[in-house]
Amino acid sequence: MSKPRVFVTRKILEAGLRLVLEHCEAIIWPGELPPSRQELIDHVRGVDGLLSLLTDPIDGEVMDAAGSNLKVISNHAVGVDNIDVSAATQRGIPVGNTPDILTDTTADFAFGLLIAAARRIVEGHRCVQTGGWKTWAPDFMLGVDVYGATLGIVGFGRIGKALARRASGFDMRILYHDPSSDHELPAELSAARSVDLETMLQESDFVSIHTPLTKDTYHLFNETTFQKMKPGAILINTARGAIVDPSALYQALKSKQIAAAAIDVTDPEPLPMDSPLLELDNLIITPHIASASLATRAKMATMAAENLIAGVTGKRLPYCVNPEVYQV
Ligand code: DGY
């Protein structure tokens, strides 16, 4: 019997690739960069399954180009904002993602950014590299303390909670804002307090974003939000770039309305080299690598492959974001 045909939009780690090739007749996009829209449309024609990355916008037009054979869209990410999930649901196509496994890796990275921004680690390194280190001085490169400070977490799902666990090890006071949170907190997080966004912004020394990008969270951090933040506060974003308005971020950092920010995600991605954000000393930017540990990326590749294979063989996806497709 012939194997199901699939298109994989980039070379994924071996653990996942092996599974895909074992079960499917696969075209793996060979480029280092994502396929263009036209290339994507050309390659999905007639496939049974699509394994996409967060860099691939998958909308109804792409699904229709694939046609009625398309049985699954498996995203190699926990976030699915690159996919029009309701268009997939309307067409009865299950969409898979890779939840849980990247939680701790991402929370480690977010906490790393937090410390780096508070203690000016990247700026200090740059200063040494460029010959700016002349002597030890009492007022040289002063940062702010992390221990004992207040951390506001926007979005108290898996990653937000994992960050709170790390922060409690630094004796931080934890506030969180998440309208969809269940409020049933595990014992070790019982000191965390649920507050409205405004209170969080006013009281937090650090604010870290862990909410998905939706139409409600698009530019949630804008000029008004920054004005409400505590002077001297530090913003961390490892969620999605478009949750923060880049011009408002630039203004808030340039005017020192907030002290610093550290972001792993930008809008757009990659950040163009002429972006004014690159001129700022009080901004750390990393290239969307919060989940990029070898072990985690191997697990993400495996989960994405498992979702793909389940979908093309008519089984329920193990990790599905639109399970309502199975109710029909
Ligand atoms: C995800 O999986 O959504 C992450 O952003 C990848 O790093």
XYZ file of N, CA and C and ligand atoms in Angstrom, residues 54 77-79 98 102 239-240 288 291 297 300, ligand 1:
43
model
N 6.308 27.688 12.783
C 5.624 28.935 13.138
C 5.903 30.058 12.145
N 5.236 23.686 16.967
C 5.265 24.802 17.928
C 4.084 24.606 18.856
N 4.174 25.225 20.032
C 2.977 25.216 20.880
C 2.006 26.301 20.420
N 2.545 27.448 19.991
C 1.694 28.537 19.492
C 1.180 28.190 18.101
N 2.587 21.370 19.870
C 3.553 20.642 20.715
C 3.565 21.227 22.137
N 7.961 22.131 25.982
C 8.883 23.273 25.943
C 8.689 24.221 27.125
N 6.885 35.380 24.381
C 5.647 34.787 23.858
C 5.550 35.008 22.343
N 5.006 36.131 21.932
C 4.945 36.477 20.520
C 5.203 37.973 20.379
N 14.350 34.431 18.868
C 13.282 33.436 19.072
C 13.891 32.053 19.369
N 12.873 28.201 23.247
C 12.655 26.747 23.348
C 13.817 25.959 22.742
N 13.934 20.619 21.346
C 13.623 20.656 19.910
C 13.470 19.235 19.346
N 10.007 18.290 20.352
C 9.016 18.994 19.522
C 8.895 18.332 18.150
C 6.328 27.869 20.217
O 6.427 26.639 20.189
O 5.266 28.449 20.030
C 7.568 28.624 20.513
O 7.438 29.973 20.257
C 8.748 28.048 19.746
O 9.900 28.568 20.315
